[in-house]
mmCIF file of C-alpha atoms in Angstrom:
data_model
loop_
_atom_site.group_PDB
_atom_site.id
_atom_site.type_symbol
_atom_site.label_atom_id
_atom_site.label_comp_id
_atom_site.label_asym_id
_atom_site.label_seq_id
_atom_site.Cartn_x
_atom_site.Cartn_y
_atom_site.Cartn_z
ATOM 1 C CA MET A 1257 25.444 16.915 41.999
ATOM 2 C CA ALA A 1258 22.204 16.814 44.002
ATOM 3 C CA LEU A 1259 21.029 20.181 42.627
ATOM 4 C CA ALA A 1260 20.679 18.636 39.179
ATOM 5 C CA ASP A 1261 18.226 16.110 40.631
ATOM 6 C CA VAL A 1262 15.840 18.762 41.985
ATOM 7 C CA LEU A 1263 15.801 21.338 39.177
ATOM 8 C CA THR A 1264 12.306 20.218 38.134
ATOM 9 C CA LEU A 1265 11.127 21.123 41.661
ATOM 10 C CA LEU A 1266 12.788 24.543 41.808
ATOM 11 C CA CYS A 1267 11.934 27.772 40.023
ATOM 12 C CA CYS A 1268 13.455 31.191 39.437
ATOM 13 C CA PRO A 1269 12.762 33.442 42.447
ATOM 14 C CA HIS A 1270 12.358 36.481 40.162
ATOM 15 C CA CYS A 1271 9.998 35.230 37.448
ATOM 16 C CA GLY A 1272 8.961 31.701 38.475
ATOM 17 C CA GLY A 1273 10.498 30.217 35.334
ATOM 18 C CA ASP A 1274 12.163 26.852 34.885
ATOM 19 C CA LEU A 1275 15.811 26.505 35.878
ATOM 20 C CA ASP A 1276 18.552 24.744 33.934
ATOM 21 C CA GLN A 1277 22.137 24.108 34.947
ATOM 22 C CA SER A 1278 25.158 25.181 32.936
ATOM 23 C CA ASP A 1279 28.412 24.251 34.620
ATOM 24 C CA ARG A 1280 28.370 26.100 37.990
ATOM 25 C CA THR A 1281 25.350 28.291 37.224
ATOM 26 C CA LEU A 1282 21.571 27.920 37.285
ATOM 27 C CA LEU A 1283 19.777 29.829 34.515
ATOM 28 C CA CYS A 1284 16.161 30.601 33.669
ATOM 29 C CA ASP A 1285 14.640 31.399 30.252
ATOM 30 C CA ARG A 1286 14.514 35.119 31.029
ATOM 31 C CA GLY A 1287 18.219 35.339 31.710
ATOM 32 C CA HIS A 1288 18.282 35.347 35.510
ATOM 33 C CA SER A 1289 21.352 33.484 36.712
ATOM 34 C CA PHE A 1290 22.469 32.073 40.052
ATOM 35 C CA ASP A 1291 25.988 30.897 40.797
ATOM 36 C CA ILE A 1292 26.498 27.603 42.578
ATOM 37 C CA ALA A 1293 28.929 28.126 45.451
ATOM 38 C CA ARG A 1294 32.030 25.957 45.559
ATOM 39 C CA GLN A 1295 30.576 24.335 48.721
ATOM 40 C CA GLY A 1296 27.630 23.085 46.614
ATOM 41 C CA TYR A 1297 24.731 25.339 47.617
ATOM 42 C CA VAL A 1298 22.919 27.947 45.533
ATOM 43 C CA SER A 1299 21.382 31.239 46.683
ATOM 44 C CA LEU A 1300 17.900 31.759 45.241
ATOM 45 C CA LEU A 1301 17.101 34.893 47.203
ATOM 46 C CA ALA A 1302 15.028 37.318 45.161
ATOM 47 C CA GLY A 1303 16.654 40.236 47.004
ATOM 48 C CA ALA A 1304 18.274 41.129 50.283
ATOM 49 C CA SER A 1305 16.642 39.311 53.189
ATOM 50 C CA LYS A 1306 15.679 41.142 56.375
ATOM 51 C CA ILE A 1307 16.590 37.985 58.293
ATOM 52 C CA SER A 1308 20.254 37.178 58.878
ATOM 53 C CA GLY A 1309 19.717 33.581 59.949
ATOM 54 C CA ASP A 1310 21.918 31.595 62.300
ATOM 55 C CA SER A 1311 25.578 32.536 62.576
ATOM 56 C CA ALA A 1312 28.457 30.205 61.764
ATOM 57 C CA ASP A 1313 29.043 29.717 65.524
ATOM 58 C CA MET A 1314 25.389 28.759 66.073
ATOM 59 C CA ILE A 1315 25.474 26.291 63.187
ATOM 60 C CA ALA A 1316 28.720 24.765 64.461
ATOM 61 C CA ALA A 1317 27.202 24.380 67.942
ATOM 62 C CA ARG A 1318 24.118 22.719 66.473
ATOM 63 C CA ALA A 1319 26.195 20.311 64.424
ATOM 64 C CA GLY A 1320 28.301 19.416 67.442
ATOM 65 C CA PHE A 1321 25.295 18.806 69.663
ATOM 66 C CA LEU A 1322 23.288 16.827 67.105
ATOM 67 C CA ASP A 1323 26.315 14.697 66.254
ATOM 68 C CA GLY A 1324 26.267 13.633 69.912
ATOM 69 C CA GLY A 1325 22.962 11.811 69.356
ATOM 70 C CA HIS A 1326 20.929 13.415 72.156
ATOM 71 C CA PHE A 1327 18.178 14.492 69.742
ATOM 72 C CA ASP A 1328 18.166 11.193 67.817
ATOM 73 C CA PRO A 1329 14.699 10.257 69.220
ATOM 74 C CA LEU A 1330 13.378 13.535 67.752
ATOM 75 C CA ARG A 1331 14.981 12.804 64.400
ATOM 76 C CA GLU A 1332 13.468 9.328 64.359
ATOM 77 C CA ALA A 1333 10.030 10.694 65.315
ATOM 78 C CA VAL A 1334 10.168 13.091 62.354
ATOM 79 C CA ALA A 1335 11.243 10.291 59.993
ATOM 80 C CA THR A 1336 8.449 8.040 61.278
ATOM 81 C CA ALA A 1337 5.862 10.798 60.810
ATOM 82 C CA THR A 1338 7.117 11.515 57.300
ATOM 83 C CA ALA A 1339 6.964 7.888 56.225
ATOM 84 C CA ALA A 1340 3.614 7.198 57.916
ATOM 85 C CA ALA A 1341 1.394 8.147 54.974
ATOM 86 C CA GLY A 1342 3.216 5.933 52.477
ATOM 87 C CA ILE A 1343 3.047 8.597 49.768
ATOM 88 C CA SER A 1344 4.410 7.441 46.407
ATOM 89 C CA ASP A 1345 7.245 9.242 44.579
ATOM 90 C CA PRO A 1346 8.245 11.295 47.621
ATOM 91 C CA ALA A 1347 10.176 14.565 47.324
ATOM 92 C CA ILE A 1348 11.128 16.317 50.557
ATOM 93 C CA LEU A 1349 11.470 20.011 51.420
ATOM 94 C CA GLU A 1350 12.754 21.202 54.792
ATOM 95 C CA VAL A 1351 12.477 24.904 55.638
ATOM 96 C CA GLY A 1352 14.852 26.377 58.191
ATOM 97 C CA ALA A 1353 16.854 23.200 57.673
ATOM 98 C CA GLY A 1354 19.982 24.255 59.571
ATOM 99 C CA THR A 1355 22.617 21.533 59.505
ATOM 100 C CA GLY A 1356 20.430 19.057 57.603
ATOM 101 C CA HIS A 1357 20.461 16.384 60.326
ATOM 102 C CA TYR A 1358 16.668 15.941 60.218
ATOM 103 C CA LEU A 1359 16.491 16.051 56.429
ATOM 104 C CA ALA A 1360 19.218 13.409 56.181
ATOM 105 C CA THR A 1361 17.359 11.108 58.612
ATOM 106 C CA VAL A 1362 14.164 11.436 56.568
ATOM 107 C CA LEU A 1363 16.004 10.751 53.297
ATOM 108 C CA ASP A 1364 17.517 7.610 54.833
ATOM 109 C CA ALA A 1365 13.965 6.484 55.664
ATOM 110 C CA LEU A 1366 12.736 7.160 52.104
ATOM 111 C CA PRO A 1367 15.234 5.552 49.696
ATOM 112 C CA GLY A 1368 15.451 7.323 46.353
ATOM 113 C CA ALA A 1369 13.615 10.472 47.418
ATOM 114 C CA PRO A 1370 15.272 13.801 46.552
ATOM 115 C CA GLY A 1371 15.536 16.442 49.261
ATOM 116 C CA ILE A 1372 15.771 20.224 49.333
ATOM 117 C CA GLY A 1373 17.014 22.002 52.427
ATOM 118 C CA VAL A 1374 16.192 25.719 52.566
ATOM 119 C CA ASP A 1375 17.774 28.156 55.002
ATOM 120 C CA VAL A 1376 18.488 31.878 54.879
ATOM 121 C CA SER A 1377 21.884 31.308 56.527
ATOM 122 C CA LYS A 1378 24.827 30.648 54.211
ATOM 123 C CA ALA A 1379 26.621 28.983 57.119
ATOM 124 C CA ALA A 1380 23.722 26.527 57.300
ATOM 125 C CA ALA A 1381 23.685 26.048 53.532
ATOM 126 C CA ARG A 1382 27.330 24.990 53.553
ATOM 127 C CA ARG A 1383 26.454 22.205 56.025
ATOM 128 C CA LEU A 1384 23.255 21.322 54.185
ATOM 129 C CA ALA A 1385 25.072 20.785 50.918
ATOM 130 C CA ARG A 1386 27.017 17.883 52.395
ATOM 131 C CA CYS A 1387 24.467 16.420 54.822
ATOM 132 C CA HIS A 1388 23.280 13.665 52.461
ATOM 133 C CA PRO A 1389 23.992 12.543 48.870
ATOM 134 C CA ARG A 1390 20.362 13.242 47.882
ATOM 135 C CA ALA A 1391 20.068 16.602 49.655
ATOM 136 C CA SER A 1392 20.318 19.936 47.843
ATOM 137 C CA ALA A 1393 21.029 23.196 49.669
ATOM 138 C CA VAL A 1394 19.232 26.430 48.779
ATOM 139 C CA VAL A 1395 19.557 29.835 50.424
ATOM 140 C CA ALA A 1396 16.097 31.432 50.538
ATOM 141 C CA ASP A 1397 13.818 33.345 52.896
ATOM 142 C CA VAL A 1398 10.828 31.337 54.160
ATOM 143 C CA TRP A 1399 8.868 34.566 54.701
ATOM 144 C CA THR A 1400 8.927 35.436 50.996
ATOM 145 C CA GLN A 1401 7.928 33.224 48.080
ATOM 146 C CA LEU A 1402 9.950 30.028 48.175
ATOM 147 C CA PRO A 1403 11.857 29.195 44.932
ATOM 148 C CA VAL A 1404 9.880 25.950 44.672
ATOM 149 C CA ARG A 1405 7.257 25.158 42.042
ATOM 150 C CA ASP A 1406 3.559 24.894 42.901
ATOM 151 C CA HIS A 1407 2.540 21.444 44.207
ATOM 152 C CA ALA A 1408 6.076 20.107 43.691
ATOM 153 C CA VAL A 1409 6.895 18.243 46.916
ATOM 154 C CA SER A 1410 5.234 15.421 48.812
ATOM 155 C CA HIS A 1411 6.466 16.469 52.258
ATOM 156 C CA ALA A 1412 7.439 19.736 53.888
ATOM 157 C CA LEU A 1413 9.300 19.697 57.204
ATOM 158 C CA SER A 1414 9.420 22.502 59.774
ATOM 159 C CA ILE A 1415 11.652 21.481 62.674
ATOM 160 C CA PHE A 1416 12.147 24.061 65.447
ATOM 161 C CA ALA A 1417 11.676 26.571 62.621
ATOM 162 C CA PRO A 1418 9.326 29.372 61.562
ATOM 163 C CA ARG A 1419 6.692 28.396 59.027
ATOM 164 C CA ASN A 1420 4.878 30.289 56.315
ATOM 165 C CA ALA A 1421 1.655 28.271 56.109
ATOM 166 C CA ALA A 1422 0.498 29.803 52.828
ATOM 167 C CA GLU A 1423 3.786 29.088 51.074
ATOM 168 C CA LEU A 1424 4.044 25.555 52.438
ATOM 169 C CA HIS A 1425 0.494 24.911 51.229
ATOM 170 C CA ARG A 1426 1.409 26.224 47.775
ATOM 171 C CA VAL A 1427 4.437 23.958 47.276
ATOM 172 C CA LEU A 1428 2.838 20.772 48.647
ATOM 173 C CA ARG A 1429 1.151 18.267 46.364
ATOM 174 C CA ALA A 1430 -2.526 17.538 46.959
ATOM 175 C CA ASP A 1431 -1.556 14.180 48.482
ATOM 176 C CA GLY A 1432 1.297 15.717 50.477
ATOM 177 C CA GLU A 1433 1.826 16.347 54.179
ATOM 178 C CA LEU A 1434 3.454 18.949 56.397
ATOM 179 C CA VAL A 1435 5.408 17.640 59.401
ATOM 180 C CA VAL A 1436 5.996 20.137 62.205
ATOM 181 C CA LEU A 1437 8.157 19.612 65.299
ATOM 182 C CA THR A 1438 7.416 22.128 68.047
ATOM 183 C CA PRO A 1439 8.934 22.371 71.557
ATOM 184 C CA THR A 1440 6.616 22.277 74.562
ATOM 185 C CA GLU A 1441 6.975 24.543 77.594
ATOM 186 C CA ARG A 1442 8.902 21.695 79.322
ATOM 187 C CA HIS A 1443 11.619 21.601 76.659
ATOM 188 C CA LEU A 1444 15.011 22.304 78.289
ATOM 189 C CA GLN A 1445 13.167 23.457 81.411
ATOM 190 C CA GLU A 1446 16.132 22.767 83.717
ATOM 191 C CA LEU A 1447 18.257 25.314 81.829
ATOM 192 C CA VAL A 1448 15.634 27.924 80.944
ATOM 193 C CA ALA A 1449 15.230 29.552 84.368
ATOM 194 C CA LEU A 1450 18.837 29.042 85.455
ATOM 195 C CA LEU A 1451 20.307 30.652 82.327
ATOM 196 C CA SER A 1452 17.484 33.061 81.393
ATOM 197 C CA LEU A 1453 16.979 31.339 78.037
ATOM 198 C CA VAL A 1454 14.255 32.257 75.564
ATOM 199 C CA ARG A 1455 11.103 30.599 76.879
ATOM 200 C CA VAL A 1456 8.578 28.603 74.873
ATOM 201 C CA ASP A 1457 5.155 30.246 74.900
ATOM 202 C CA GLU A 1458 2.781 27.978 76.834
ATOM 203 C CA ASN A 1459 0.139 28.740 74.165
ATOM 204 C CA LYS A 1460 2.445 27.740 71.306
ATOM 205 C CA THR A 1461 0.342 24.714 70.340
ATOM 206 C CA GLU A 1462 -2.802 26.823 70.131
ATOM 207 C CA ARG A 1463 -1.002 29.472 68.081
ATOM 208 C CA LEU A 1464 0.320 26.796 65.743
ATOM 209 C CA GLY A 1465 -3.223 25.543 65.179
ATOM 210 C CA ALA A 1466 -4.395 29.056 64.410
ATOM 211 C CA ALA A 1467 -1.557 29.573 61.935
ATOM 212 C CA MET A 1468 -2.425 26.344 60.132
ATOM 213 C CA ALA A 1469 -6.165 27.118 59.989
ATOM 214 C CA GLY A 1470 -7.409 27.760 56.485
ATOM 215 C CA HIS A 1471 -4.481 25.912 54.920
ATOM 216 C CA PHE A 1472 -4.109 22.568 56.734
ATOM 217 C CA ASP A 1473 -6.010 19.975 58.743
ATOM 218 C CA ARG A 1474 -4.151 18.124 61.485
ATOM 219 C CA LEU A 1475 -3.917 14.364 61.041
ATOM 220 C CA SER A 1476 -2.017 13.439 64.190
ATOM 221 C CA LEU A 1477 -0.025 14.871 67.075
ATOM 222 C CA THR A 1478 2.623 12.812 68.859
ATOM 223 C CA SER A 1479 4.439 13.785 72.058
ATOM 224 C CA VAL A 1480 8.108 12.915 72.561
ATOM 225 C CA GLU A 1481 9.644 13.563 75.981
ATOM 226 C CA TYR A 1482 12.696 12.088 77.686
ATOM 227 C CA PRO A 1483 15.639 13.086 79.909
ATOM 228 C CA MET A 1484 19.076 13.783 78.433
ATOM 229 C CA ARG A 1485 22.263 13.428 80.456
ATOM 230 C CA LEU A 1486 24.693 16.064 79.210
ATOM 231 C CA THR A 1487 28.250 17.017 79.949
ATOM 232 C CA HIS A 1488 28.928 20.687 80.607
ATOM 233 C CA ALA A 1489 30.384 21.003 77.097
ATOM 234 C CA GLU A 1490 27.247 19.485 75.573
ATOM 235 C CA ALA A 1491 25.017 21.814 77.611
ATOM 236 C CA LEU A 1492 26.990 24.781 76.279
ATOM 237 C CA LEU A 1493 26.517 23.547 72.715
ATOM 238 C CA LEU A 1494 22.778 23.152 73.357
ATOM 239 C CA VAL A 1495 22.505 26.750 74.579
ATOM 240 C CA GLY A 1496 24.767 28.029 71.805
ATOM 241 C CA MET A 1497 22.735 26.518 68.971
ATOM 242 C CA GLY A 1498 19.385 28.127 69.870
ATOM 243 C CA PRO A 1499 17.880 31.615 69.792
ATOM 244 C CA SER A 1500 19.306 32.433 73.223
ATOM 245 C CA ALA A 1501 22.761 32.500 71.633
ATOM 246 C CA ARG A 1502 21.797 35.843 70.069
ATOM 247 C CA HIS A 1503 21.259 37.417 73.484
ATOM 248 C CA PRO A 1504 23.888 38.683 75.924
ATOM 249 C CA GLY A 1505 25.043 36.612 78.860
ATOM 250 C CA ALA A 1506 27.062 33.862 77.155
ATOM 251 C CA LEU A 1507 29.982 34.172 79.579
ATOM 252 C CA SER A 1508 27.778 34.127 82.672
ATOM 253 C CA ARG A 1509 25.923 31.129 81.241
ATOM 254 C CA ALA A 1510 29.194 29.268 80.860
ATOM 255 C CA ASP A 1511 29.991 29.975 84.514
ATOM 256 C CA ALA A 1512 26.503 28.861 85.596
ATOM 257 C CA ILE A 1513 26.790 25.603 83.660
ATOM 258 C CA ALA A 1514 30.241 24.966 85.116
ATOM 259 C CA ALA A 1515 28.722 25.178 88.602
ATOM 260 C CA LEU A 1516 26.174 22.431 87.878
ATOM 261 C CA PRO A 1517 26.655 18.744 88.676
ATOM 262 C CA GLU A 1518 28.031 16.730 85.773
ATOM 263 C CA PRO A 1519 26.341 15.167 83.950
ATOM 264 C CA VAL A 1520 23.359 17.516 84.068
ATOM 265 C CA THR A 1521 19.887 16.155 83.315
ATOM 266 C CA VAL A 1522 17.893 18.196 80.815
ATOM 267 C CA THR A 1523 14.401 17.414 79.479
ATOM 268 C CA ALA A 1524 13.711 17.130 75.754
ATOM 269 C CA SER A 1525 9.985 17.684 75.158
ATOM 270 C CA VAL A 1526 8.325 18.267 71.780
ATOM 271 C CA THR A 1527 5.267 17.470 69.727
ATOM 272 C CA VAL A 1528 5.401 16.167 66.165
ATOM 273 C CA GLY A 1529 2.332 16.998 64.102
ATOM 274 C CA ARG A 1530 1.239 15.789 60.671
ATOM 275 C CA TYR A 1531 -0.915 18.128 58.576
ATOM 276 C CA ARG A 1532 -2.751 17.626 55.274
ATOM 277 C CA PRO A 1533 -3.340 20.497 52.843
ATOM 278 C CA ARG A 1534 -6.945 21.604 52.528
#
């Protein structure tokens, strides 16, 4: 089981103690215990989270869309950025890991490296647990203290996800790197206005830099932009996997997509940044 391979990287969310595995349970020295779900993930939430995370429908839409390969250039860009530093004895953490597609691509690029995928959504954790033989799935809240030991991982990944800069700094080794994929204002621009989707703040890059200040220095920033040709079904999956899926209007969006030419051309536009802990 992959969890057994990352126990030295994890810690008890209540007391910070070491974790050991006994059958289907993780235990710490102070008696805190955490059951391993039959799907292979473990919840290391210290208490009830204020964040519900992505729903099962959103996770299923994301899996369906990513399986179609349209974001493969983004996955490869993240893997390239992660491998660029040539850090020895890599151990990978992805926060807000969703289905685990990006984590799996990185683990394929770094043979032998263990991986931890963290998400607050149990629906995501169920997918994460089977995304790769070397990936472990943990339910945790990125806005509280992560159940990861200080300076334990070589790489932290934040892909279309919120990031707690202080916590990511804490868990990264001194020689480690943070890899962040962020959408630009052109990302999915053909669908944003038509379907009233959640827009990307045009100052997002500047706000990201401000959030990293004091914790990280940027090493590089790479732009990835290309057109995707999507069927109507794929466009619906793309809308259904993102934050706009939480807002009303799903039925009208389906009608609007059905009225478009097929295939519909949609722009993928992101930046991939590498950051070193200060």
